[in-house]
Structures are given as C-alpha cells and as structure tokens.
Amino acid sequence: MNALDFRRRKNDGKKISMTTCYDYWSARILSDTAIDAIIVGDSAAMVMHGHPSTLPATTDLMVLHTEAVARGAPEKFLIADMPFLSFRKGLKPAMDTVEALIHAGANAVKLEGIDGIEDVVERIVLAGVPVMGHLGLTPQAVNRLGGFKLQGVSKESAAQLTDQAKRVVDAGCFSMVLECVPIDTARQITATVSIPTIGIGAGPHCDGQVLVLHDLVGFNRDFQPKFVKAYEDGFDLVQRAVNAFDRETKEGSFPTDAQTYG
Ligand code: KIV
C-alpha cells in the first residue's frame, strides 16, 4: 500500500482498513495482519500515557512512537500525526516536525483541520510528503468544540464540513479521516470528494475505516463509545494470563521441568 493506492482503492470501490499503533511489539503483530495502513496517532497521549486529551502530545513523543512502530512493521504504510500546534506556528516549525516524523520512519503525516493551514498542507505536499487530512471531531480542538462530540449535525455545520473537505482535497491531501460525523454527512462528503474518506464514528459509507487498536482488541474497558467495536476481550485475556501465572507461582506449579534448565 502507498499513498497512490488509497485513491485507486476508492476508484475501484474497495475499502481501506487502518488502525493505530504506538509501540514495537504491537507493530510486530500488525505487520503480519492484512491491515492496509498504520497510524501513529497523537491518541498515544491518551492511550499510552493516560492523559485526558491529545493536547500533551509533542513532536518528540510522536517521533519516539513512530520510530518504534517503523521498526516493528517496516513494510506497512505508516502515517504519523502532527501534534497539537506543530503545524500552526509557521512553516519552519511545521517542516521541522515533518522532517522529524519522516526521519523516524513515517511515510505520510496527518494534520487536523484545514482552516488557516491550507498553505502549510500545500507546502508539505510540494516537499514530497503525502498528507492525510482529518475533519469532523478534531480532538486537538476539544476545548473549542466543548468536548468529544458528534460534528456536522446541523444543515449549516454539515455544509461547512463539506466545504472543508473540498479544501482538504484542493490542498493536495491523499485521503482524509472523518471522525464522529453522522452517516448522511459522511456519505455526502464521501460522494463529493475524489480522495478516500476514512471513517471513525462516521458510518459505513466512508471509503475505509480506522479504529484505535486498543479499542478494537478490547483493552479499553473504560472507553466504549457507540462507534467502537471490540473484536476481542483483550482486557480479560491479559488479566486471565497474569492471574494464571500468579496462581501457579504461588501454588508452586510453575515452573515445571519444561521451563527449567537441567
Ligand atoms: O490520534 C488518532 O488515533 C487518530 C485516529 C483516530 C485516526 O487520529
């Protein structure tokens, strides 16, 4: 999979699957799956570091996670998030962040929003770096949005979102994430734009879907919004394994000869 394949998939009517990843051993697992692309999301700040939002993510943090994922899944198409404000302080800091993420092993970067940053996106694309857009619920704007809420609900905000989506295309993005958008709004945007939409909480009509890895394997017991489907109970799986080890250690049935050197 590469940046051009995204548009090919849309043209062929074939869906795109993506998930997040933040560390080496998860990347090793994902590298042997059929998943099309991996995103090192700034959600790492929440999922891996326990922050209440993505705002504490920094370029250094994103670089650290991107390097680990790139080492674990070198053959997967890897998109890295540009963190809060890193692309809103002028072209030089934005380009420095792009440079750091690409040197860390990313194949593309993702930026939230489009208002006021069209020129930055264009310059990154001109520099040869594929850019993924991100509209709808843009978590870096959580304070302005008044929380992690569904976007594009009213007629006016749906129209505004459609306009933003067109500008994401015009700026040269190869695809865009649509997060927490009603089904009809997402369907309309998907039908309007020439690049694939990757939905998360945006219904089935997007050109692809992305879920946070920890949500889809059921590690996040405390976070179960409507759009998440946990395909396994990973939380329970880990607890059962650790409790079995604890029990066997305490009763003396581990290790046996099989785990003991002669
Ligand atoms: O940060 C993140 O994990 C994301 C994905 C939901 C696409 O932006």
PDB file of C-alpha atoms and ligand atoms in Angstrom:
ATOM      1  CA  MET A   1       0.000   0.000   0.000  1.00  0.00           C
ATOM      2  CA  ASN A   2       1.232   3.500  -0.791  1.00  0.00           C
ATOM      3  CA  ALA A   3      -0.344   6.946  -0.989  1.00  0.00           C
ATOM      4  CA  LEU A   4      -1.477   6.422  -4.606  1.00  0.00           C
ATOM      5  CA  ASP A   5      -3.149   3.125  -3.745  1.00  0.00           C
ATOM      6  CA  PHE A   6      -5.565   4.998  -1.478  1.00  0.00           C
ATOM      7  CA  ARG A   7      -7.178   6.759  -4.423  1.00  0.00           C
ATOM      8  CA  ARG A   8      -7.036   3.592  -6.542  1.00  0.00           C
ATOM      9  CA  ARG A   9      -8.977   1.769  -3.842  1.00  0.00           C
ATOM     10  CA  LYS A  10     -11.655   4.458  -3.860  1.00  0.00           C
ATOM     11  CA  ASN A  11     -11.914   4.366  -7.639  1.00  0.00           C
ATOM     12  CA  ASP A  12     -12.186   0.568  -7.563  1.00  0.00           C
ATOM     13  CA  GLY A  13     -14.786   0.659  -4.770  1.00  0.00           C
ATOM     14  CA  LYS A  14     -12.501  -1.311  -2.446  1.00  0.00           C
ATOM     15  CA  LYS A  15     -12.451  -0.425   1.264  1.00  0.00           C
ATOM     16  CA  ILE A  16      -9.338   0.607   3.199  1.00  0.00           C
ATOM     17  CA  SER A  17      -8.621  -0.638   6.739  1.00  0.00           C
ATOM     18  CA  MET A  18      -6.426   1.222   9.209  1.00  0.00           C
ATOM     19  CA  THR A  19      -5.597   1.013  12.872  1.00  0.00           C
ATOM     20  CA  THR A  20      -3.434   2.927  15.314  1.00  0.00           C
ATOM     21  CA  CYS A  21      -0.181   1.612  16.715  1.00  0.00           C
ATOM     22  CA  TYR A  22       2.279   3.158  19.134  1.00  0.00           C
ATOM     23  CA  ASP A  23       4.914   0.579  20.021  1.00  0.00           C
ATOM     24  CA  TYR A  24       7.265  -2.068  18.633  1.00  0.00           C
ATOM     25  CA  TRP A  25       5.610  -5.281  19.806  1.00  0.00           C
ATOM     26  CA  SER A  26       2.131  -4.250  18.631  1.00  0.00           C
ATOM     27  CA  ALA A  27       3.695  -3.297  15.305  1.00  0.00           C
ATOM     28  CA  ARG A  28       5.249  -6.778  15.071  1.00  0.00           C
ATOM     29  CA  ILE A  29       1.767  -8.247  15.482  1.00  0.00           C
ATOM     30  CA  LEU A  30       0.200  -5.856  12.956  1.00  0.00           C
ATOM     31  CA  SER A  31       2.930  -6.453  10.404  1.00  0.00           C
ATOM     32  CA  ASP A  32       1.578  -9.985   9.909  1.00  0.00           C
ATOM     33  CA  THR A  33      -2.044  -8.893   9.512  1.00  0.00           C
ATOM     34  CA  ALA A  34      -3.960  -7.805   6.421  1.00  0.00           C
ATOM     35  CA  ILE A  35      -4.433  -4.253   7.750  1.00  0.00           C
ATOM     36  CA  ASP A  36      -3.750  -1.755   4.946  1.00  0.00           C
ATOM     37  CA  ALA A  37      -2.076   1.044   6.881  1.00  0.00           C
ATOM     38  CA  ILE A  38      -0.999   2.010  10.371  1.00  0.00           C
ATOM     39  CA  ILE A  39      -1.341   5.368  12.026  1.00  0.00           C
ATOM     40  CA  VAL A  40       0.775   6.561  14.906  1.00  0.00           C
ATOM     41  CA  GLY A  41      -1.969   8.772  16.289  1.00  0.00           C
ATOM     42  CA  ASP A  42      -1.500  11.512  18.841  1.00  0.00           C
ATOM     43  CA  SER A  43      -4.113   9.478  20.719  1.00  0.00           C
ATOM     44  CA  ALA A  44      -0.897   7.908  22.086  1.00  0.00           C
ATOM     45  CA  ALA A  45      -1.039  10.701  24.676  1.00  0.00           C
ATOM     46  CA  MET A  46      -4.322   9.268  25.972  1.00  0.00           C
ATOM     47  CA  VAL A  47      -3.994   5.541  25.295  1.00  0.00           C
ATOM     48  CA  MET A  48      -0.335   5.060  26.202  1.00  0.00           C
ATOM     49  CA  HIS A  49       0.255   7.883  28.673  1.00  0.00           C
ATOM     50  CA  GLY A  50      -3.114   8.298  30.378  1.00  0.00           C
ATOM     51  CA  HIS A  51      -3.696  11.965  29.527  1.00  0.00           C
ATOM     52  CA  PRO A  52      -7.321  13.152  29.258  1.00  0.00           C
ATOM     53  CA  SER A  53      -6.747  14.598  25.755  1.00  0.00           C
ATOM     54  CA  THR A  54      -4.266  14.511  22.872  1.00  0.00           C
ATOM     55  CA  LEU A  55      -3.003  18.029  23.654  1.00  0.00           C
ATOM     56  CA  PRO A  56       0.086  16.925  25.643  1.00  0.00           C
ATOM     57  CA  ALA A  57       1.486  15.029  22.622  1.00  0.00           C
ATOM     58  CA  THR A  58       4.710  16.638  21.405  1.00  0.00           C
ATOM     59  CA  THR A  59       6.860  16.110  18.336  1.00  0.00           C
ATOM     60  CA  ASP A  60       9.441  14.289  20.471  1.00  0.00           C
ATOM     61  CA  LEU A  61       6.756  11.910  21.765  1.00  0.00           C
ATOM     62  CA  MET A  62       5.401  11.265  18.271  1.00  0.00           C
ATOM     63  CA  VAL A  63       8.921  10.630  16.970  1.00  0.00           C
ATOM     64  CA  LEU A  64       9.609   8.103  19.736  1.00  0.00           C
ATOM     65  CA  HIS A  65       6.421   6.150  18.995  1.00  0.00           C
ATOM     66  CA  THR A  66       6.861   6.421  15.214  1.00  0.00           C
ATOM     67  CA  GLU A  67      10.405   5.026  15.388  1.00  0.00           C
ATOM     68  CA  ALA A  68       9.254   2.034  17.428  1.00  0.00           C
ATOM     69  CA  VAL A  69       6.347   1.269  15.077  1.00  0.00           C
ATOM     70  CA  ALA A  70       8.505   1.683  11.960  1.00  0.00           C
ATOM     71  CA  ARG A  71      10.985  -0.840  13.394  1.00  0.00           C
ATOM     72  CA  GLY A  72       8.190  -3.331  14.078  1.00  0.00           C
ATOM     73  CA  ALA A  73       6.259  -3.028  10.817  1.00  0.00           C
ATOM     74  CA  PRO A  74       8.667  -1.658   8.203  1.00  0.00           C
ATOM     75  CA  GLU A  75       6.585  -2.890   5.265  1.00  0.00           C
ATOM     76  CA  LYS A  76       3.314  -1.235   6.295  1.00  0.00           C
ATOM     77  CA  PHE A  77       2.308   2.233   5.080  1.00  0.00           C
ATOM     78  CA  LEU A  78       2.860   4.386   8.154  1.00  0.00           C
ATOM     79  CA  ILE A  79       1.123   7.684   8.844  1.00  0.00           C
ATOM     80  CA  ALA A  80       2.218   9.817  11.799  1.00  0.00           C
ATOM     81  CA  ASP A  81       0.119  12.517  13.443  1.00  0.00           C
ATOM     82  CA  MET A  82       1.476  16.048  13.607  1.00  0.00           C
ATOM     83  CA  PRO A  83       0.796  17.016  17.225  1.00  0.00           C
ATOM     84  CA  PHE A  84      -1.052  19.999  18.679  1.00  0.00           C
ATOM     85  CA  LEU A  85       0.195  23.383  17.320  1.00  0.00           C
ATOM     86  CA  SER A  86       3.152  21.819  15.496  1.00  0.00           C
ATOM     87  CA  PHE A  87       1.677  22.959  12.142  1.00  0.00           C
ATOM     88  CA  ARG A  88       0.148  26.214  13.373  1.00  0.00           C
ATOM     89  CA  LYS A  89       3.285  28.117  14.383  1.00  0.00           C
ATOM     90  CA  GLY A  90       4.515  28.844  10.880  1.00  0.00           C
ATOM     91  CA  LEU A  91       6.074  26.930   8.037  1.00  0.00           C
ATOM     92  CA  LYS A  92       9.510  26.330   9.558  1.00  0.00           C
ATOM     93  CA  PRO A  93       8.311  24.543  12.748  1.00  0.00           C
ATOM     94  CA  ALA A  94       5.796  22.587  10.637  1.00  0.00           C
ATOM     95  CA  MET A  95       8.503  21.453   8.219  1.00  0.00           C
ATOM     96  CA  ASP A  96      10.820  20.574  11.124  1.00  0.00           C
ATOM     97  CA  THR A  97       8.090  18.336  12.523  1.00  0.00           C
ATOM     98  CA  VAL A  98       7.510  16.713   9.134  1.00  0.00           C
ATOM     99  CA  GLU A  99      11.246  16.120   8.803  1.00  0.00           C
ATOM    100  CA  ALA A 100      11.457  14.538  12.250  1.00  0.00           C
ATOM    101  CA  LEU A 101       8.473  12.234  11.612  1.00  0.00           C
ATOM    102  CA  ILE A 102       9.679  11.143   8.169  1.00  0.00           C
ATOM    103  CA  HIS A 103      13.181  10.505   9.540  1.00  0.00           C
ATOM    104  CA  ALA A 104      11.523   8.457  12.296  1.00  0.00           C
ATOM    105  CA  GLY A 105      10.083   6.167   9.621  1.00  0.00           C
ATOM    106  CA  ALA A 106       6.693   7.638   8.682  1.00  0.00           C
ATOM    107  CA  ASN A 107       5.577   7.514   5.042  1.00  0.00           C
ATOM    108  CA  ALA A 108       2.985  10.253   5.477  1.00  0.00           C
ATOM    109  CA  VAL A 109       1.729  12.754   8.049  1.00  0.00           C
ATOM    110  CA  LYS A 110      -1.761  13.644   9.262  1.00  0.00           C
ATOM    111  CA  LEU A 111      -2.944  17.153  10.187  1.00  0.00           C
ATOM    112  CA  GLU A 112      -6.194  18.063  11.918  1.00  0.00           C
ATOM    113  CA  GLY A 113      -8.425  20.731  10.375  1.00  0.00           C
ATOM    114  CA  ILE A 114      -7.874  22.862   7.286  1.00  0.00           C
ATOM    115  CA  ASP A 115      -8.921  26.433   8.192  1.00  0.00           C
ATOM    116  CA  GLY A 116      -5.814  28.623   8.198  1.00  0.00           C
ATOM    117  CA  ILE A 117      -3.373  25.879   7.254  1.00  0.00           C
ATOM    118  CA  GLU A 118      -4.061  25.307   3.539  1.00  0.00           C
ATOM    119  CA  ASP A 119      -0.683  26.816   2.614  1.00  0.00           C
ATOM    120  CA  VAL A 120       1.163  24.617   5.138  1.00  0.00           C
ATOM    121  CA  VAL A 121      -0.500  21.478   3.774  1.00  0.00           C
ATOM    122  CA  GLU A 122       0.329  22.516   0.211  1.00  0.00           C
ATOM    123  CA  ARG A 123       3.986  23.103   1.090  1.00  0.00           C
ATOM    124  CA  ILE A 124       4.293  19.724   2.812  1.00  0.00           C
ATOM    125  CA  VAL A 125       2.778  18.008  -0.242  1.00  0.00           C
ATOM    126  CA  LEU A 126       5.100  20.012  -2.530  1.00  0.00           C
ATOM    127  CA  ALA A 127       8.015  18.741  -0.453  1.00  0.00           C
ATOM    128  CA  GLY A 128       7.015  15.213  -1.482  1.00  0.00           C
ATOM    129  CA  VAL A 129       5.287  14.123   1.717  1.00  0.00           C
ATOM    130  CA  PRO A 130       1.768  12.677   1.467  1.00  0.00           C
ATOM    131  CA  VAL A 131      -0.672  14.399   3.807  1.00  0.00           C
ATOM    132  CA  MET A 132      -3.805  12.892   5.311  1.00  0.00           C
ATOM    133  CA  GLY A 133      -6.492  15.363   6.412  1.00  0.00           C
ATOM    134  CA  HIS A 134      -8.691  14.995   9.487  1.00  0.00           C
ATOM    135  CA  LEU A 135     -12.118  16.646   9.789  1.00  0.00           C
ATOM    136  CA  GLY A 136     -15.209  16.390  11.968  1.00  0.00           C
ATOM    137  CA  LEU A 137     -14.257  15.815  15.574  1.00  0.00           C
ATOM    138  CA  THR A 138     -10.688  17.073  15.607  1.00  0.00           C
ATOM    139  CA  PRO A 139      -9.520  16.157  19.126  1.00  0.00           C
ATOM    140  CA  GLN A 140      -6.817  18.855  19.181  1.00  0.00           C
ATOM    141  CA  ALA A 141      -9.720  21.372  19.182  1.00  0.00           C
ATOM    142  CA  VAL A 142     -11.530  19.623  22.052  1.00  0.00           C
ATOM    143  CA  ASN A 143     -11.684  22.776  24.158  1.00  0.00           C
ATOM    144  CA  ARG A 144     -13.263  24.858  21.382  1.00  0.00           C
ATOM    145  CA  LEU A 145     -15.641  22.031  20.476  1.00  0.00           C
ATOM    146  CA  GLY A 146     -16.737  21.734  24.120  1.00  0.00           C
ATOM    147  CA  GLY A 147     -15.827  18.054  24.380  1.00  0.00           C
ATOM    148  CA  PHE A 148     -15.508  14.923  22.254  1.00  0.00           C
ATOM    149  CA  LYS A 149     -18.816  15.421  20.415  1.00  0.00           C
ATOM    150  CA  LEU A 150     -20.518  14.461  17.159  1.00  0.00           C
ATOM    151  CA  GLN A 151     -19.851  17.117  14.469  1.00  0.00           C
ATOM    152  CA  GLY A 152     -21.659  18.124  11.263  1.00  0.00           C
ATOM    153  CA  VAL A 153     -25.121  17.519  12.682  1.00  0.00           C
ATOM    154  CA  SER A 154     -26.998  20.678  11.648  1.00  0.00           C
ATOM    155  CA  LYS A 155     -27.501  21.571   7.988  1.00  0.00           C
ATOM    156  CA  GLU A 156     -25.107  24.515   8.348  1.00  0.00           C
ATOM    157  CA  SER A 157     -22.317  22.553  10.026  1.00  0.00           C
ATOM    158  CA  ALA A 158     -22.700  19.702   7.510  1.00  0.00           C
ATOM    159  CA  ALA A 159     -22.321  22.248   4.687  1.00  0.00           C
ATOM    160  CA  GLN A 160     -19.287  23.758   6.440  1.00  0.00           C
ATOM    161  CA  LEU A 161     -17.742  20.295   6.775  1.00  0.00           C
ATOM    162  CA  THR A 162     -18.337  19.586   3.072  1.00  0.00           C
ATOM    163  CA  ASP A 163     -16.649  22.870   2.197  1.00  0.00           C
ATOM    164  CA  GLN A 164     -13.681  21.998   4.422  1.00  0.00           C
ATOM    165  CA  ALA A 165     -13.459  18.567   2.796  1.00  0.00           C
ATOM    166  CA  LYS A 166     -13.189  20.176  -0.647  1.00  0.00           C
ATOM    167  CA  ARG A 167     -10.386  22.420   0.625  1.00  0.00           C
ATOM    168  CA  VAL A 168      -8.573  19.379   2.054  1.00  0.00           C
ATOM    169  CA  VAL A 169      -8.651  17.917  -1.471  1.00  0.00           C
ATOM    170  CA  ASP A 170      -7.570  21.217  -3.070  1.00  0.00           C
ATOM    171  CA  ALA A 171      -4.614  21.457  -0.685  1.00  0.00           C
ATOM    172  CA  GLY A 172      -3.375  18.131  -2.072  1.00  0.00           C
ATOM    173  CA  CYS A 173      -4.195  15.585   0.651  1.00  0.00           C
ATOM    174  CA  PHE A 174      -4.255  11.944  -0.454  1.00  0.00           C
ATOM    175  CA  SER A 175      -7.069  10.946   1.935  1.00  0.00           C
ATOM    176  CA  MET A 176      -8.886  12.246   4.991  1.00  0.00           C
ATOM    177  CA  VAL A 177     -10.158  10.942   8.302  1.00  0.00           C
ATOM    178  CA  LEU A 178     -13.768  11.807   9.130  1.00  0.00           C
ATOM    179  CA  GLU A 179     -14.281  11.482  12.866  1.00  0.00           C
ATOM    180  CA  CYS A 180     -17.658  11.422  14.645  1.00  0.00           C
ATOM    181  CA  VAL A 181     -19.862  12.610  11.825  1.00  0.00           C
ATOM    182  CA  PRO A 182     -23.465  11.487  11.168  1.00  0.00           C
ATOM    183  CA  ILE A 183     -23.964   8.853   8.485  1.00  0.00           C
ATOM    184  CA  ASP A 184     -25.624  11.195   5.956  1.00  0.00           C
ATOM    185  CA  THR A 185     -22.980  13.898   6.262  1.00  0.00           C
ATOM    186  CA  ALA A 186     -20.177  11.337   5.850  1.00  0.00           C
ATOM    187  CA  ARG A 187     -21.942   9.751   2.878  1.00  0.00           C
ATOM    188  CA  GLN A 188     -22.365  13.111   1.184  1.00  0.00           C
ATOM    189  CA  ILE A 189     -18.719  14.112   1.724  1.00  0.00           C
ATOM    190  CA  THR A 190     -17.511  10.711   0.532  1.00  0.00           C
ATOM    191  CA  ALA A 191     -19.558  11.057  -2.664  1.00  0.00           C
ATOM    192  CA  THR A 192     -18.323  14.633  -3.209  1.00  0.00           C
ATOM    193  CA  VAL A 193     -14.555  14.261  -2.816  1.00  0.00           C
ATOM    194  CA  SER A 194     -12.092  12.499  -5.125  1.00  0.00           C
ATOM    195  CA  ILE A 195      -9.880  11.181  -2.308  1.00  0.00           C
ATOM    196  CA  PRO A 196     -10.851   8.400   0.113  1.00  0.00           C
ATOM    197  CA  THR A 197     -12.557   9.191   3.394  1.00  0.00           C
ATOM    198  CA  ILE A 198     -11.506   7.033   6.337  1.00  0.00           C
ATOM    199  CA  GLY A 199     -14.247   6.979   8.943  1.00  0.00           C
ATOM    200  CA  ILE A 200     -14.146   6.634  12.695  1.00  0.00           C
ATOM    201  CA  GLY A 201     -17.640   7.039  14.058  1.00  0.00           C
ATOM    202  CA  ALA A 202     -18.749   8.185  10.599  1.00  0.00           C
ATOM    203  CA  GLY A 203     -20.842   5.228   9.426  1.00  0.00           C
ATOM    204  CA  PRO A 204     -20.411   2.589   6.742  1.00  0.00           C
ATOM    205  CA  HIS A 205     -20.332   4.767   3.617  1.00  0.00           C
ATOM    206  CA  CYS A 206     -16.777   6.030   4.068  1.00  0.00           C
ATOM    207  CA  ASP A 207     -14.125   4.593   1.761  1.00  0.00           C
ATOM    208  CA  GLY A 208     -12.354   2.998   4.713  1.00  0.00           C
ATOM    209  CA  GLN A 209     -12.439   2.638   8.485  1.00  0.00           C
ATOM    210  CA  VAL A 210      -9.959   3.290  11.267  1.00  0.00           C
ATOM    211  CA  LEU A 211     -10.164   2.207  14.894  1.00  0.00           C
ATOM    212  CA  VAL A 212      -7.748   2.652  17.767  1.00  0.00           C
ATOM    213  CA  LEU A 213      -6.008  -0.719  18.214  1.00  0.00           C
ATOM    214  CA  HIS A 214      -6.621  -0.829  21.961  1.00  0.00           C
ATOM    215  CA  ASP A 215     -10.344  -0.286  21.368  1.00  0.00           C
ATOM    216  CA  LEU A 216     -10.714  -2.953  18.705  1.00  0.00           C
ATOM    217  CA  VAL A 217      -8.931  -5.613  20.759  1.00  0.00           C
ATOM    218  CA  GLY A 218     -10.926  -4.696  23.874  1.00  0.00           C
ATOM    219  CA  PHE A 219      -8.139  -3.301  26.078  1.00  0.00           C
ATOM    220  CA  ASN A 220     -10.064  -0.133  26.857  1.00  0.00           C
ATOM    221  CA  ARG A 221     -12.774  -1.193  29.279  1.00  0.00           C
ATOM    222  CA  ASP A 222     -13.357   2.385  30.397  1.00  0.00           C
ATOM    223  CA  PHE A 223     -13.931   3.747  26.893  1.00  0.00           C
ATOM    224  CA  GLN A 224     -16.813   2.258  24.936  1.00  0.00           C
ATOM    225  CA  PRO A 225     -18.439   4.873  22.698  1.00  0.00           C
ATOM    226  CA  LYS A 226     -21.105   3.803  20.202  1.00  0.00           C
ATOM    227  CA  PHE A 227     -18.721   3.693  17.218  1.00  0.00           C
ATOM    228  CA  VAL A 228     -16.241   1.262  18.788  1.00  0.00           C
ATOM    229  CA  LYS A 229     -16.482  -2.457  18.159  1.00  0.00           C
ATOM    230  CA  ALA A 230     -14.273  -4.617  20.356  1.00  0.00           C
ATOM    231  CA  TYR A 231     -13.499  -7.770  18.368  1.00  0.00           C
ATOM    232  CA  GLU A 232     -11.936  -9.492  21.399  1.00  0.00           C
ATOM    233  CA  ASP A 233     -11.873  -9.029  25.165  1.00  0.00           C
ATOM    234  CA  GLY A 234      -8.167  -8.219  25.369  1.00  0.00           C
ATOM    235  CA  PHE A 235      -8.531  -6.805  28.890  1.00  0.00           C
ATOM    236  CA  ASP A 236      -9.882 -10.118  30.145  1.00  0.00           C
ATOM    237  CA  LEU A 237      -7.314 -12.123  28.154  1.00  0.00           C
ATOM    238  CA  VAL A 238      -4.365 -10.302  29.763  1.00  0.00           C
ATOM    239  CA  GLN A 239      -5.899 -10.494  33.235  1.00  0.00           C
ATOM    240  CA  ARG A 240      -6.561 -14.234  32.898  1.00  0.00           C
ATOM    241  CA  ALA A 241      -2.982 -14.913  31.751  1.00  0.00           C
ATOM    242  CA  VAL A 242      -1.436 -12.802  34.544  1.00  0.00           C
ATOM    243  CA  ASN A 243      -3.725 -14.314  37.203  1.00  0.00           C
ATOM    244  CA  ALA A 244      -2.904 -17.845  35.980  1.00  0.00           C
ATOM    245  CA  PHE A 245       0.833 -17.061  36.260  1.00  0.00           C
ATOM    246  CA  ASP A 246       0.309 -15.579  39.740  1.00  0.00           C
ATOM    247  CA  ARG A 247      -1.682 -18.630  40.882  1.00  0.00           C
ATOM    248  CA  GLU A 248       0.795 -21.189  39.528  1.00  0.00           C
ATOM    249  CA  THR A 249       3.742 -19.272  41.002  1.00  0.00           C
ATOM    250  CA  LYS A 250       2.118 -19.187  44.426  1.00  0.00           C
ATOM    251  CA  GLU A 251       0.998 -22.821  44.391  1.00  0.00           C
ATOM    252  CA  GLY A 252       4.423 -23.940  43.058  1.00  0.00           C
ATOM    253  CA  SER A 253       3.181 -25.486  39.781  1.00  0.00           C
ATOM    254  CA  PHE A 254       5.260 -23.035  37.693  1.00  0.00           C
ATOM    255  CA  PRO A 255       7.942 -23.535  36.518  1.00  0.00           C
ATOM    256  CA  THR A 256       7.860 -27.242  35.659  1.00  0.00           C
ATOM    257  CA  ASP A 257      10.683 -29.272  34.067  1.00  0.00           C
ATOM    258  CA  ALA A 258       9.580 -27.849  30.685  1.00  0.00           C
ATOM    259  CA  GLN A 259      10.638 -24.352  31.744  1.00  0.00           C
ATOM    260  CA  THR A 260      13.694 -25.381  33.793  1.00  0.00           C
ATOM    261  CA  TYR A 261      17.331 -25.817  32.686  1.00  0.00           C
ATOM    262  CA  GLY A 262      18.916 -29.145  33.614  1.00  0.00           C
TER     263      GLY A 262
HETATM  264  O1  KIV B   1      -4.952  10.056  17.021  1.00  0.00           O
HETATM  265  C1  KIV B   1      -5.552   9.123  16.476  1.00  0.00           C
HETATM  266  O2  KIV B   1      -5.515   7.968  16.922  1.00  0.00           O
HETATM  267  C2  KIV B   1      -6.328   9.399  15.277  1.00  0.00           C
HETATM  268  C3  KIV B   1      -7.080   8.275  14.676  1.00  0.00           C
HETATM  269  C4  KIV B   1      -8.404   8.138  15.324  1.00  0.00           C
HETATM  270  C5  KIV B   1      -7.237   8.427  13.231  1.00  0.00           C
HETATM  271  O3  KIV B   1      -6.355  10.497  14.826  1.00  0.00           O
END
